[in-house]
Amino acid sequence: MAMQNEPQTQKMEGKSREEVRTKLHNLYGNDYEIVAWDPVLKGGFLGLFQTELVQATFYVKKRQIEPQPEVQSSVYQQTFSNYGSQGIGSSYRQSEEERLASNQQAILQSQNSVLMQNQISMMQEMKDAMDVMKKQINQVTSPARAETHETISRIEELLEKNDFSMSYIKRITERLRSTFSLEYLDDYEKVEKVVVDWIGQSVEIAEEKVHRPPHVFILVGPTGVGKTTTLIKLLTQKYLVNKPKDANYVIKLITTDTMRVGAREQLAGWGTYLNLEVVKAENNDDLRGLYERYKDHCDAIFIDTSGYSPNDSKHIARMKNMLEVPGLNPDIYLMMDSKTKVSDLINIMQNYEPFGYGSVIISKCDEAGVLGNVVSALSEKHKTLSYITTGQSAARDIKRASPLDFIMKLEGFTIDRNHIEEKFNGKGEF
């Protein structure tokens, strides 16, 4: 039986966690607390073609009359608490065991959502196969009516060649059928140019936000995607951009990677080059102590993390526990490899949702032949992109992402470079 004073929970839906938090903030300011995140499916027909949204379970907080502890009254803690119980920055009043159990449960829920999505995908594949059979039958009985326009067929073939997902291709072809007349479709070059624009528009670039010092950078993601190397690149670029303008610009470098042999040594080499000490945090208490020591005396803190399989809920929950530090207010990026197949990219994004990452970094773009898999996955999960990496040089091979990076990788399409540079001008500068 619920206690009389127990807060009543409510639900709010949106396309992303950021959208939900914006809605809640507009309604309640900071006087709310999120207690759970869940994926929900809306719309569709017979359980198919549904849209995946996120749903927050929350309650509106009563105003506190009694004095709050000092750490709760700080500006940092107020910002930190806004992340909610499912992202980095949940309430530190829980015990270590309770937080670990809560975090592991959140990650398991994300994994269950992936299983549900896989079942939906299987159903979709069955339906697509039935549609193909139906089309073949219609072509026998009424070929003129059922025939697909040649332009659409050519576009479908090119999209498949560029590793776009079947759902992404279907959205493009359905948009072509609903948007253009047969006369317009007859002009392949015009249609091709429009499709290239649509692809560019579907790559959503994250806006850079202003952070109160210290700006805390955290990269999370599976093993082998290049998190440590990318952290070094990001750190080096920030150092080279800011140090000449401000001689007192201070960076701190922390590693929490206790799994990979040589992780600290790799960071230490660059730390020496930039005259930075690399400090290791083995647990949450270490990280809390380091943050308290640094927060009033530096401009940026970079935190390296261990890599795990996206299905390793136990270790991912422990890493999330370690990163939950009051006031940290981190800028969290999910790191993924450009050569990963689209279904695995979606799986990774879903299973790392409990970290509340703001956007995505894609590594090794120079090694990938095509990038339709990345565009498809980001579009399907409604995620923004911040940076891409294109080589091993820390001073050069990281940049702000741009739709042009993906358009110029398209194979088989005729690209009007002047047109797309004008259309997507200003996106992609570091």
Short mmCIF file of C-alpha atoms in Angstrom, two decimals:
data_model
loop_
_atom_site.label_atom_id
_atom_site.label_comp_id
_atom_site.label_asym_id
_atom_site.label_seq_id
_atom_site.Cartn_x
_atom_site.Cartn_y
_atom_site.Cartn_z
CA MET A 1 0.00 0.00 0.00
CA ALA A 2 1.38 3.41 -0.94
CA MET A 3 2.27 5.80 1.87
CA GLN A 4 0.08 8.89 2.19
CA ASN A 5 3.00 11.28 1.59
CA GLU A 6 4.49 9.27 -1.25
CA PRO A 7 4.80 11.51 -4.35
CA GLN A 8 2.47 10.73 -7.23
CA THR A 9 4.34 9.83 -10.40
CA GLN A 10 3.43 11.09 -13.85
CA LYS A 11 4.68 10.30 -17.35
CA MET A 12 6.04 12.46 -20.17
CA GLU A 13 7.01 11.31 -23.68
CA GLY A 14 9.32 12.72 -26.33
CA LYS A 15 11.65 11.82 -29.20
CA SER A 16 14.71 12.10 -26.95
CA ARG A 17 15.61 12.53 -23.30
CA GLU A 18 16.66 16.11 -24.00
CA GLU A 19 13.22 16.89 -25.46
CA VAL A 20 11.47 15.36 -22.43
CA ARG A 21 13.65 17.30 -19.99
CA THR A 22 12.93 20.52 -21.91
CA LYS A 23 9.18 19.90 -21.64
CA LEU A 24 9.45 19.18 -17.93
CA HIS A 25 11.63 22.22 -17.29
CA ASN A 26 9.15 24.45 -19.13
CA LEU A 27 6.35 23.12 -16.92
CA TYR A 28 8.03 22.76 -13.53
CA GLY A 29 11.43 24.48 -13.69
CA ASN A 30 13.76 22.40 -11.50
CA ASP A 31 10.95 21.19 -9.23
CA TYR A 32 10.73 17.67 -10.64
CA GLU A 33 12.57 14.39 -10.27
CA ILE A 34 12.83 11.67 -12.95
CA VAL A 35 12.69 8.18 -11.46
CA ALA A 36 12.79 6.01 -14.60
CA TRP A 37 13.27 6.06 -18.35
CA ASP A 38 11.49 3.59 -20.63
CA PRO A 39 11.24 3.11 -24.40
CA VAL A 40 7.71 3.23 -25.81
CA LEU A 41 6.34 2.49 -29.27
CA LYS A 42 3.62 4.64 -30.79
CA GLY A 43 1.50 4.52 -33.91
CA GLY A 44 1.99 1.93 -36.60
CA PHE A 45 -0.32 -0.57 -38.20
CA LEU A 46 -0.81 -4.06 -36.78
CA GLY A 47 2.24 -3.54 -34.59
CA LEU A 48 4.46 -2.51 -37.52
CA PHE A 49 6.03 0.81 -38.61
CA GLN A 50 5.92 2.10 -35.05
CA THR A 51 7.90 5.08 -33.82
CA GLU A 52 10.16 4.58 -30.82
CA LEU A 53 9.89 7.33 -28.21
CA VAL A 54 11.29 7.70 -24.71
CA GLN A 55 9.04 8.02 -21.68
CA ALA A 56 10.05 9.54 -18.35
CA THR A 57 8.34 8.58 -15.13
CA PHE A 58 8.63 11.58 -12.80
CA TYR A 59 7.13 13.36 -9.86
CA VAL A 60 6.86 17.03 -8.98
CA LYS A 61 8.94 17.82 -5.93
CA LYS A 62 7.52 19.65 -2.94
CA ARG A 63 9.41 22.75 -1.94
CA GLN A 64 11.82 22.05 0.90
CA ILE A 65 11.36 24.15 4.02
CA GLU A 66 14.18 22.68 6.09
CA PRO A 67 17.78 23.83 5.35
CA GLN A 68 19.59 21.71 2.76
CA PRO A 69 23.09 20.24 3.17
CA GLU A 70 25.84 22.45 1.81
CA VAL A 71 26.57 20.25 -1.22
CA GLN A 72 22.88 20.29 -2.20
CA SER A 73 22.81 24.11 -2.23
CA SER A 74 25.67 24.56 -4.65
CA VAL A 75 25.10 25.61 -8.23
CA TYR A 76 26.98 22.52 -9.39
CA GLN A 77 24.68 20.14 -7.48
CA GLN A 78 21.54 21.83 -8.83
CA THR A 79 22.78 21.30 -12.37
CA PHE A 80 23.91 17.78 -11.54
CA SER A 81 20.51 16.76 -10.18
CA ASN A 82 18.81 17.69 -13.44
CA TYR A 83 20.28 14.59 -15.11
CA GLY A 84 17.70 12.46 -13.31
CA SER A 85 18.09 9.03 -11.80
CA GLN A 86 18.84 7.27 -15.07
CA GLY A 87 21.72 9.45 -16.31
CA ILE A 88 25.09 10.39 -14.89
CA GLY A 89 24.27 12.61 -11.94
CA SER A 90 21.53 10.72 -10.08
CA SER A 91 20.95 11.26 -6.38
CA TYR A 92 23.92 10.34 -4.23
CA ARG A 93 21.76 9.54 -1.21
CA GLN A 94 21.56 5.88 -2.24
CA SER A 95 24.10 3.38 -0.99
CA GLU A 96 26.73 1.99 -3.35
CA GLU A 97 24.86 -1.31 -3.59
CA GLU A 98 21.52 0.38 -4.26
CA ARG A 99 22.99 2.55 -7.01
CA LEU A 100 24.71 -0.43 -8.62
CA ALA A 101 21.47 -2.41 -8.62
CA SER A 102 19.53 0.57 -9.98
CA ASN A 103 22.06 1.21 -12.75
CA GLN A 104 22.23 -2.44 -13.76
CA GLN A 105 18.43 -2.58 -13.90
CA ALA A 106 18.37 0.50 -16.17
CA ILE A 107 20.92 -1.08 -18.51
CA LEU A 108 19.02 -4.39 -18.57
CA GLN A 109 15.86 -2.45 -19.48
CA SER A 110 17.73 -0.90 -22.42
CA GLN A 111 18.89 -4.34 -23.52
CA ASN A 112 15.31 -5.66 -23.30
CA SER A 113 14.26 -2.78 -25.51
CA VAL A 114 16.84 -3.91 -28.07
CA LEU A 115 15.38 -7.44 -28.00
CA MET A 116 11.93 -5.99 -28.58
CA GLN A 117 13.23 -3.93 -31.49
CA ASN A 118 14.87 -7.04 -32.97
CA GLN A 119 11.54 -8.86 -32.82
CA ILE A 120 9.87 -5.93 -34.55
CA SER A 121 12.61 -5.97 -37.19
CA MET A 122 12.01 -9.68 -37.81
CA MET A 123 8.30 -9.01 -38.24
CA GLN A 124 9.13 -6.16 -40.60
CA GLU A 125 11.39 -8.42 -42.67
CA MET A 126 8.58 -10.97 -42.95
CA LYS A 127 6.19 -8.26 -44.06
CA ASP A 128 8.72 -6.94 -46.60
CA ALA A 129 9.11 -10.45 -48.00
CA MET A 130 5.33 -10.75 -48.33
CA ASP A 131 5.23 -7.34 -50.04
CA VAL A 132 7.81 -8.54 -52.57
CA MET A 133 5.72 -11.63 -53.31
CA LYS A 134 2.62 -9.47 -53.67
CA LYS A 135 4.46 -7.13 -56.03
CA GLN A 136 5.59 -10.06 -58.16
CA ILE A 137 2.01 -11.33 -58.39
CA ASN A 138 0.76 -7.85 -59.30
CA GLN A 139 3.41 -7.53 -61.99
CA VAL A 140 2.06 -10.68 -63.63
CA THR A 141 -1.56 -9.57 -63.47
CA SER A 142 -1.07 -5.84 -64.08
CA PRO A 143 2.56 -5.01 -64.94
CA ALA A 144 1.92 -1.46 -66.09
CA ARG A 145 0.22 -0.50 -62.82
CA ALA A 146 2.64 -2.26 -60.45
CA GLU A 147 5.94 -1.37 -62.09
CA THR A 148 8.33 0.70 -59.97
CA HIS A 149 9.61 3.84 -61.66
CA GLU A 150 13.11 3.39 -63.03
CA THR A 151 14.43 6.42 -61.15
CA ILE A 152 13.25 5.03 -57.80
CA SER A 153 14.78 1.64 -58.60
CA ARG A 154 18.13 3.26 -59.38
CA ILE A 155 18.02 5.29 -56.15
CA GLU A 156 17.22 2.14 -54.14
CA GLU A 157 20.19 0.32 -55.67
CA LEU A 158 22.57 3.19 -54.86
CA LEU A 159 21.34 3.44 -51.27
CA GLU A 160 21.84 -0.31 -50.79
CA LYS A 161 25.35 0.00 -52.24
CA ASN A 162 26.12 2.65 -49.62
CA ASP A 163 25.01 0.40 -46.70
CA PHE A 164 21.87 2.33 -45.81
CA SER A 165 19.40 0.27 -43.79
CA MET A 166 16.28 -1.11 -45.42
CA SER A 167 14.07 1.06 -43.20
CA TYR A 168 16.01 4.20 -44.23
CA ILE A 169 15.75 3.24 -47.92
CA LYS A 170 12.03 2.64 -47.55
CA ARG A 171 11.53 6.09 -46.01
CA ILE A 172 13.40 7.70 -48.94
CA THR A 173 11.50 5.81 -51.64
CA GLU A 174 8.12 6.42 -50.01
CA ARG A 175 8.98 10.11 -49.78
CA LEU A 176 9.87 10.13 -53.48
CA ARG A 177 6.55 8.52 -54.42
CA SER A 178 4.52 10.91 -52.27
CA THR A 179 6.43 14.06 -53.23
CA PHE A 180 7.03 13.92 -56.99
CA SER A 181 4.89 13.41 -60.07
CA LEU A 182 5.78 10.86 -62.74
CA GLU A 183 7.01 13.71 -64.94
CA TYR A 184 9.42 14.88 -62.23
CA LEU A 185 10.64 11.31 -61.61
CA ASP A 186 11.52 11.07 -65.28
CA ASP A 187 14.34 13.58 -64.64
CA TYR A 188 16.79 11.34 -62.79
CA GLU A 189 19.45 14.03 -62.23
CA LYS A 190 16.98 16.35 -60.48
CA VAL A 191 15.70 13.53 -58.27
CA GLU A 192 19.23 12.38 -57.44
CA LYS A 193 20.16 15.90 -56.33
CA VAL A 194 17.11 16.05 -54.05
CA VAL A 195 17.93 12.67 -52.48
CA VAL A 196 21.49 13.79 -51.72
CA ASP A 197 20.03 16.84 -49.97
CA TRP A 198 17.69 14.62 -47.95
CA ILE A 199 20.60 12.45 -46.85
CA GLY A 200 22.53 15.52 -45.71
CA GLN A 201 19.52 16.88 -43.86
CA SER A 202 19.09 13.60 -41.98
CA VAL A 203 22.55 14.01 -40.40
CA GLU A 204 21.77 16.13 -37.34
CA ILE A 205 24.79 17.96 -35.90
CA ALA A 206 24.88 18.69 -32.17
CA GLU A 207 25.13 22.32 -31.20
CA GLU A 208 28.09 23.30 -29.05
CA LYS A 209 26.99 24.46 -25.61
CA VAL A 210 28.67 26.85 -23.21
CA HIS A 211 29.68 25.13 -19.97
CA ARG A 212 30.58 26.70 -16.65
CA PRO A 213 34.16 25.70 -15.73
CA PRO A 214 35.29 23.09 -15.32
CA HIS A 215 33.97 21.62 -18.59
CA VAL A 216 34.02 17.85 -17.95
CA PHE A 217 34.43 15.57 -20.99
CA ILE A 218 33.61 11.85 -20.73
CA LEU A 219 33.72 9.34 -23.58
CA VAL A 220 31.85 6.04 -23.17
CA GLY A 221 31.41 3.14 -25.56
CA PRO A 222 32.40 -0.44 -26.37
CA THR A 223 35.94 -1.71 -26.43
CA GLY A 224 38.09 -1.14 -29.51
CA VAL A 225 36.38 1.97 -30.88
CA GLY A 226 39.28 4.30 -30.02
CA LYS A 227 38.01 6.15 -26.94
CA THR A 228 41.44 6.84 -25.41
CA THR A 229 42.95 7.98 -28.72
CA THR A 230 39.94 10.20 -29.39
CA LEU A 231 40.05 11.67 -25.88
CA ILE A 232 43.69 12.61 -26.52
CA LYS A 233 42.72 14.21 -29.84
CA LEU A 234 39.89 16.16 -28.26
CA LEU A 235 42.09 17.27 -25.37
CA THR A 236 44.92 18.32 -27.69
CA GLN A 237 42.62 20.36 -29.90
CA LYS A 238 41.03 22.13 -26.93
CA TYR A 239 44.50 22.83 -25.54
CA LEU A 240 45.84 24.20 -28.84
CA VAL A 241 42.74 26.38 -29.37
CA ASN A 242 42.52 27.82 -25.85
CA LYS A 243 46.08 27.99 -24.50
CA PRO A 244 47.30 30.69 -26.92
CA LYS A 245 44.32 32.86 -25.96
CA ASP A 246 44.60 32.24 -22.23
CA ALA A 247 47.97 31.41 -20.69
CA ASN A 248 46.19 30.36 -17.50
CA TYR A 249 44.00 27.78 -19.27
CA VAL A 250 44.26 24.60 -17.17
CA ILE A 251 43.35 21.02 -18.16
CA LYS A 252 43.20 17.97 -15.89
CA LEU A 253 43.38 14.40 -17.17
CA ILE A 254 41.92 11.42 -15.28
CA THR A 255 41.76 7.77 -16.30
CA THR A 256 39.23 5.35 -14.83
CA ASP A 257 40.27 2.55 -17.21
CA THR A 258 41.32 -0.29 -14.91
CA MET A 259 40.81 -3.01 -17.54
CA ARG A 260 43.08 -2.27 -20.50
CA VAL A 261 46.82 -2.84 -20.12
CA GLY A 262 48.79 0.29 -20.97
CA ALA A 263 45.83 2.69 -20.90
CA ARG A 264 47.46 5.02 -18.38
CA GLU A 265 50.83 4.83 -20.15
CA GLN A 266 49.20 5.84 -23.44
CA LEU A 267 47.68 8.90 -21.79
CA ALA A 268 50.87 9.66 -19.86
CA GLY A 269 52.85 10.07 -23.08
CA TRP A 270 50.57 12.83 -24.26
CA GLY A 271 50.34 14.23 -20.76
CA THR A 272 54.11 14.70 -20.78
CA TYR A 273 53.94 16.36 -24.21
CA LEU A 274 51.35 18.86 -22.95
CA ASN A 275 52.85 19.11 -19.46
CA LEU A 276 49.81 17.42 -17.89
CA GLU A 277 49.75 14.91 -15.07
CA VAL A 278 47.63 11.81 -15.62
CA VAL A 279 45.83 10.74 -12.45
CA LYS A 280 44.13 7.39 -12.00
CA ALA A 281 40.75 6.95 -10.26
CA GLU A 282 40.00 3.35 -9.34
CA ASN A 283 36.61 3.91 -7.73
CA ASN A 284 33.88 6.47 -7.14
CA ASP A 285 35.54 7.84 -3.98
CA ASP A 286 38.76 8.50 -5.93
CA LEU A 287 36.89 10.34 -8.65
CA ARG A 288 34.88 12.39 -6.15
CA GLY A 289 38.04 13.40 -4.34
CA LEU A 290 39.81 14.40 -7.56
CA TYR A 291 36.85 16.44 -8.74
CA GLU A 292 36.61 18.28 -5.42
CA ARG A 293 40.34 19.02 -5.62
CA TYR A 294 40.25 20.24 -9.23
CA LYS A 295 36.88 21.90 -9.75
CA ASP A 296 37.83 25.40 -8.58
CA HIS A 297 41.25 25.43 -10.21
CA CYS A 298 40.86 24.27 -13.83
CA ASP A 299 38.96 24.99 -17.03
CA ALA A 300 38.46 21.45 -18.34
CA ILE A 301 38.62 17.87 -17.04
CA PHE A 302 38.96 14.92 -19.42
CA ILE A 303 37.96 11.48 -18.08
CA ASP A 304 38.97 8.28 -19.86
CA THR A 305 36.77 5.19 -19.33
CA SER A 306 36.98 1.43 -19.80
CA GLY A 307 35.39 -0.20 -22.82
CA TYR A 308 32.95 -3.07 -22.46
CA SER A 309 30.64 -5.04 -24.67
CA PRO A 310 27.31 -3.18 -24.89
CA ASN A 311 25.68 -6.36 -23.54
CA ASP A 312 27.88 -6.48 -20.40
CA SER A 313 25.32 -4.91 -18.07
CA LYS A 314 27.25 -5.69 -14.89
CA HIS A 315 30.47 -3.87 -15.80
CA ILE A 316 28.66 -1.01 -17.54
CA ALA A 317 26.57 -0.48 -14.38
CA ARG A 318 29.76 -0.39 -12.27
CA MET A 319 31.29 2.19 -14.60
CA LYS A 320 28.13 4.30 -14.38
CA ASN A 321 28.36 4.07 -10.59
CA MET A 322 31.95 5.30 -10.67
CA LEU A 323 31.03 8.32 -12.77
CA GLU A 324 28.16 9.45 -10.55
CA VAL A 325 29.79 12.36 -8.75
CA PRO A 326 27.76 15.23 -7.26
CA GLY A 327 28.21 18.42 -9.26
CA LEU A 328 30.20 16.81 -12.08
CA ASN A 329 27.68 17.89 -14.78
CA PRO A 330 29.63 16.06 -17.49
CA ASP A 331 29.51 16.44 -21.26
CA ILE A 332 29.10 12.77 -22.22
CA TYR A 333 29.75 11.41 -25.72
CA LEU A 334 29.03 7.92 -27.02
CA MET A 335 31.91 6.64 -29.15
CA MET A 336 31.29 4.24 -32.05
CA ASP A 337 33.31 2.80 -34.94
CA SER A 338 32.25 3.84 -38.46
CA LYS A 339 32.75 0.27 -39.76
CA THR A 340 30.16 -1.25 -37.40
CA LYS A 341 27.05 -2.64 -39.10
CA VAL A 342 23.86 -0.68 -38.64
CA SER A 343 22.06 -3.17 -36.37
CA ASP A 344 25.04 -3.20 -33.98
CA LEU A 345 25.22 0.61 -33.97
CA ILE A 346 21.57 0.75 -32.93
CA ASN A 347 22.20 -1.88 -30.26
CA ILE A 348 25.13 0.11 -28.83
CA MET A 349 23.17 3.37 -28.74
CA GLN A 350 20.26 1.72 -26.97
CA ASN A 351 22.35 -0.10 -24.35
CA TYR A 352 24.33 3.02 -23.43
CA GLU A 353 21.17 5.13 -23.03
CA PRO A 354 21.35 5.01 -19.19
CA PHE A 355 24.46 7.22 -19.31
CA GLY A 356 22.38 10.06 -20.73
CA TYR A 357 24.97 10.83 -23.43
CA GLY A 358 24.38 14.07 -25.24
CA SER A 359 25.64 13.13 -28.70
CA VAL A 360 27.82 10.73 -30.68
CA ILE A 361 31.41 10.65 -31.93
CA ILE A 362 32.19 8.40 -34.91
CA SER A 363 35.76 7.09 -35.19
CA LYS A 364 37.88 5.76 -38.07
CA CYS A 365 35.87 7.46 -40.82
CA ASP A 366 38.97 7.35 -43.03
CA GLU A 367 38.87 3.53 -42.89
CA ALA A 368 35.21 3.19 -43.90
CA GLY A 369 34.33 2.86 -47.57
CA VAL A 370 30.78 4.18 -47.13
CA LEU A 371 28.86 5.65 -44.19
CA GLY A 372 25.22 4.88 -44.93
CA ASN A 373 25.18 2.57 -41.90
CA VAL A 374 26.06 5.48 -39.60
CA VAL A 375 23.52 7.85 -41.16
CA SER A 376 20.79 5.18 -40.90
CA ALA A 377 21.48 4.37 -37.25
CA LEU A 378 21.67 8.01 -36.13
CA SER A 379 18.47 8.80 -38.02
CA GLU A 380 16.60 5.82 -36.60
CA LYS A 381 17.60 6.61 -33.00
CA HIS A 382 17.21 10.41 -33.44
CA LYS A 383 20.77 11.05 -32.19
CA THR A 384 22.98 14.04 -32.92
CA LEU A 385 26.60 13.87 -34.03
CA SER A 386 29.42 15.99 -32.59
CA TYR A 387 32.79 14.85 -33.94
CA ILE A 388 34.39 12.43 -36.38
CA THR A 389 37.96 11.13 -36.41
CA THR A 390 39.89 10.43 -39.59
CA GLY A 391 43.39 9.22 -38.64
CA GLN A 392 46.03 8.88 -35.94
CA SER A 393 47.33 12.45 -35.70
CA ALA A 394 46.13 14.04 -32.44
CA ALA A 395 46.77 17.53 -33.79
CA ARG A 396 44.79 17.07 -37.01
CA ASP A 397 42.54 14.05 -37.25
CA ILE A 398 39.47 15.09 -35.29
CA LYS A 399 36.92 17.64 -36.43
CA ARG A 400 33.42 18.86 -35.81
CA ALA A 401 31.10 16.68 -37.84
CA SER A 402 29.32 17.99 -40.92
CA PRO A 403 26.75 16.54 -43.34
CA LEU A 404 29.41 17.08 -46.03
CA ASP A 405 31.57 14.36 -44.47
CA PHE A 406 28.84 11.84 -45.20
CA ILE A 407 27.67 13.20 -48.53
CA MET A 408 31.20 13.15 -49.98
CA LYS A 409 31.47 9.46 -49.02
CA LEU A 410 28.48 8.50 -51.17
CA GLU A 411 29.37 6.05 -53.93
CA GLY A 412 27.59 6.16 -57.28
CA PHE A 413 25.83 9.47 -56.68
CA THR A 414 26.71 12.56 -58.68
CA ILE A 415 27.59 15.23 -56.13
CA ASP A 416 27.18 18.93 -56.87
CA ARG A 417 29.86 20.10 -54.44
CA ASN A 418 29.18 23.81 -54.84
CA HIS A 419 25.51 23.22 -54.10
CA ILE A 420 26.02 21.11 -50.97
CA GLU A 421 28.76 23.37 -49.60
CA GLU A 422 26.42 26.31 -49.94
CA LYS A 423 23.49 24.36 -48.48
CA PHE A 424 25.39 23.05 -45.46
CA ASN A 425 27.76 25.98 -45.07
CA GLY A 426 29.29 26.56 -41.63
CA LYS A 427 28.72 23.04 -40.29
CA GLY A 428 31.80 21.06 -39.39
CA GLU A 429 34.30 23.65 -38.17
CA PHE A 430 36.16 22.59 -35.02
#
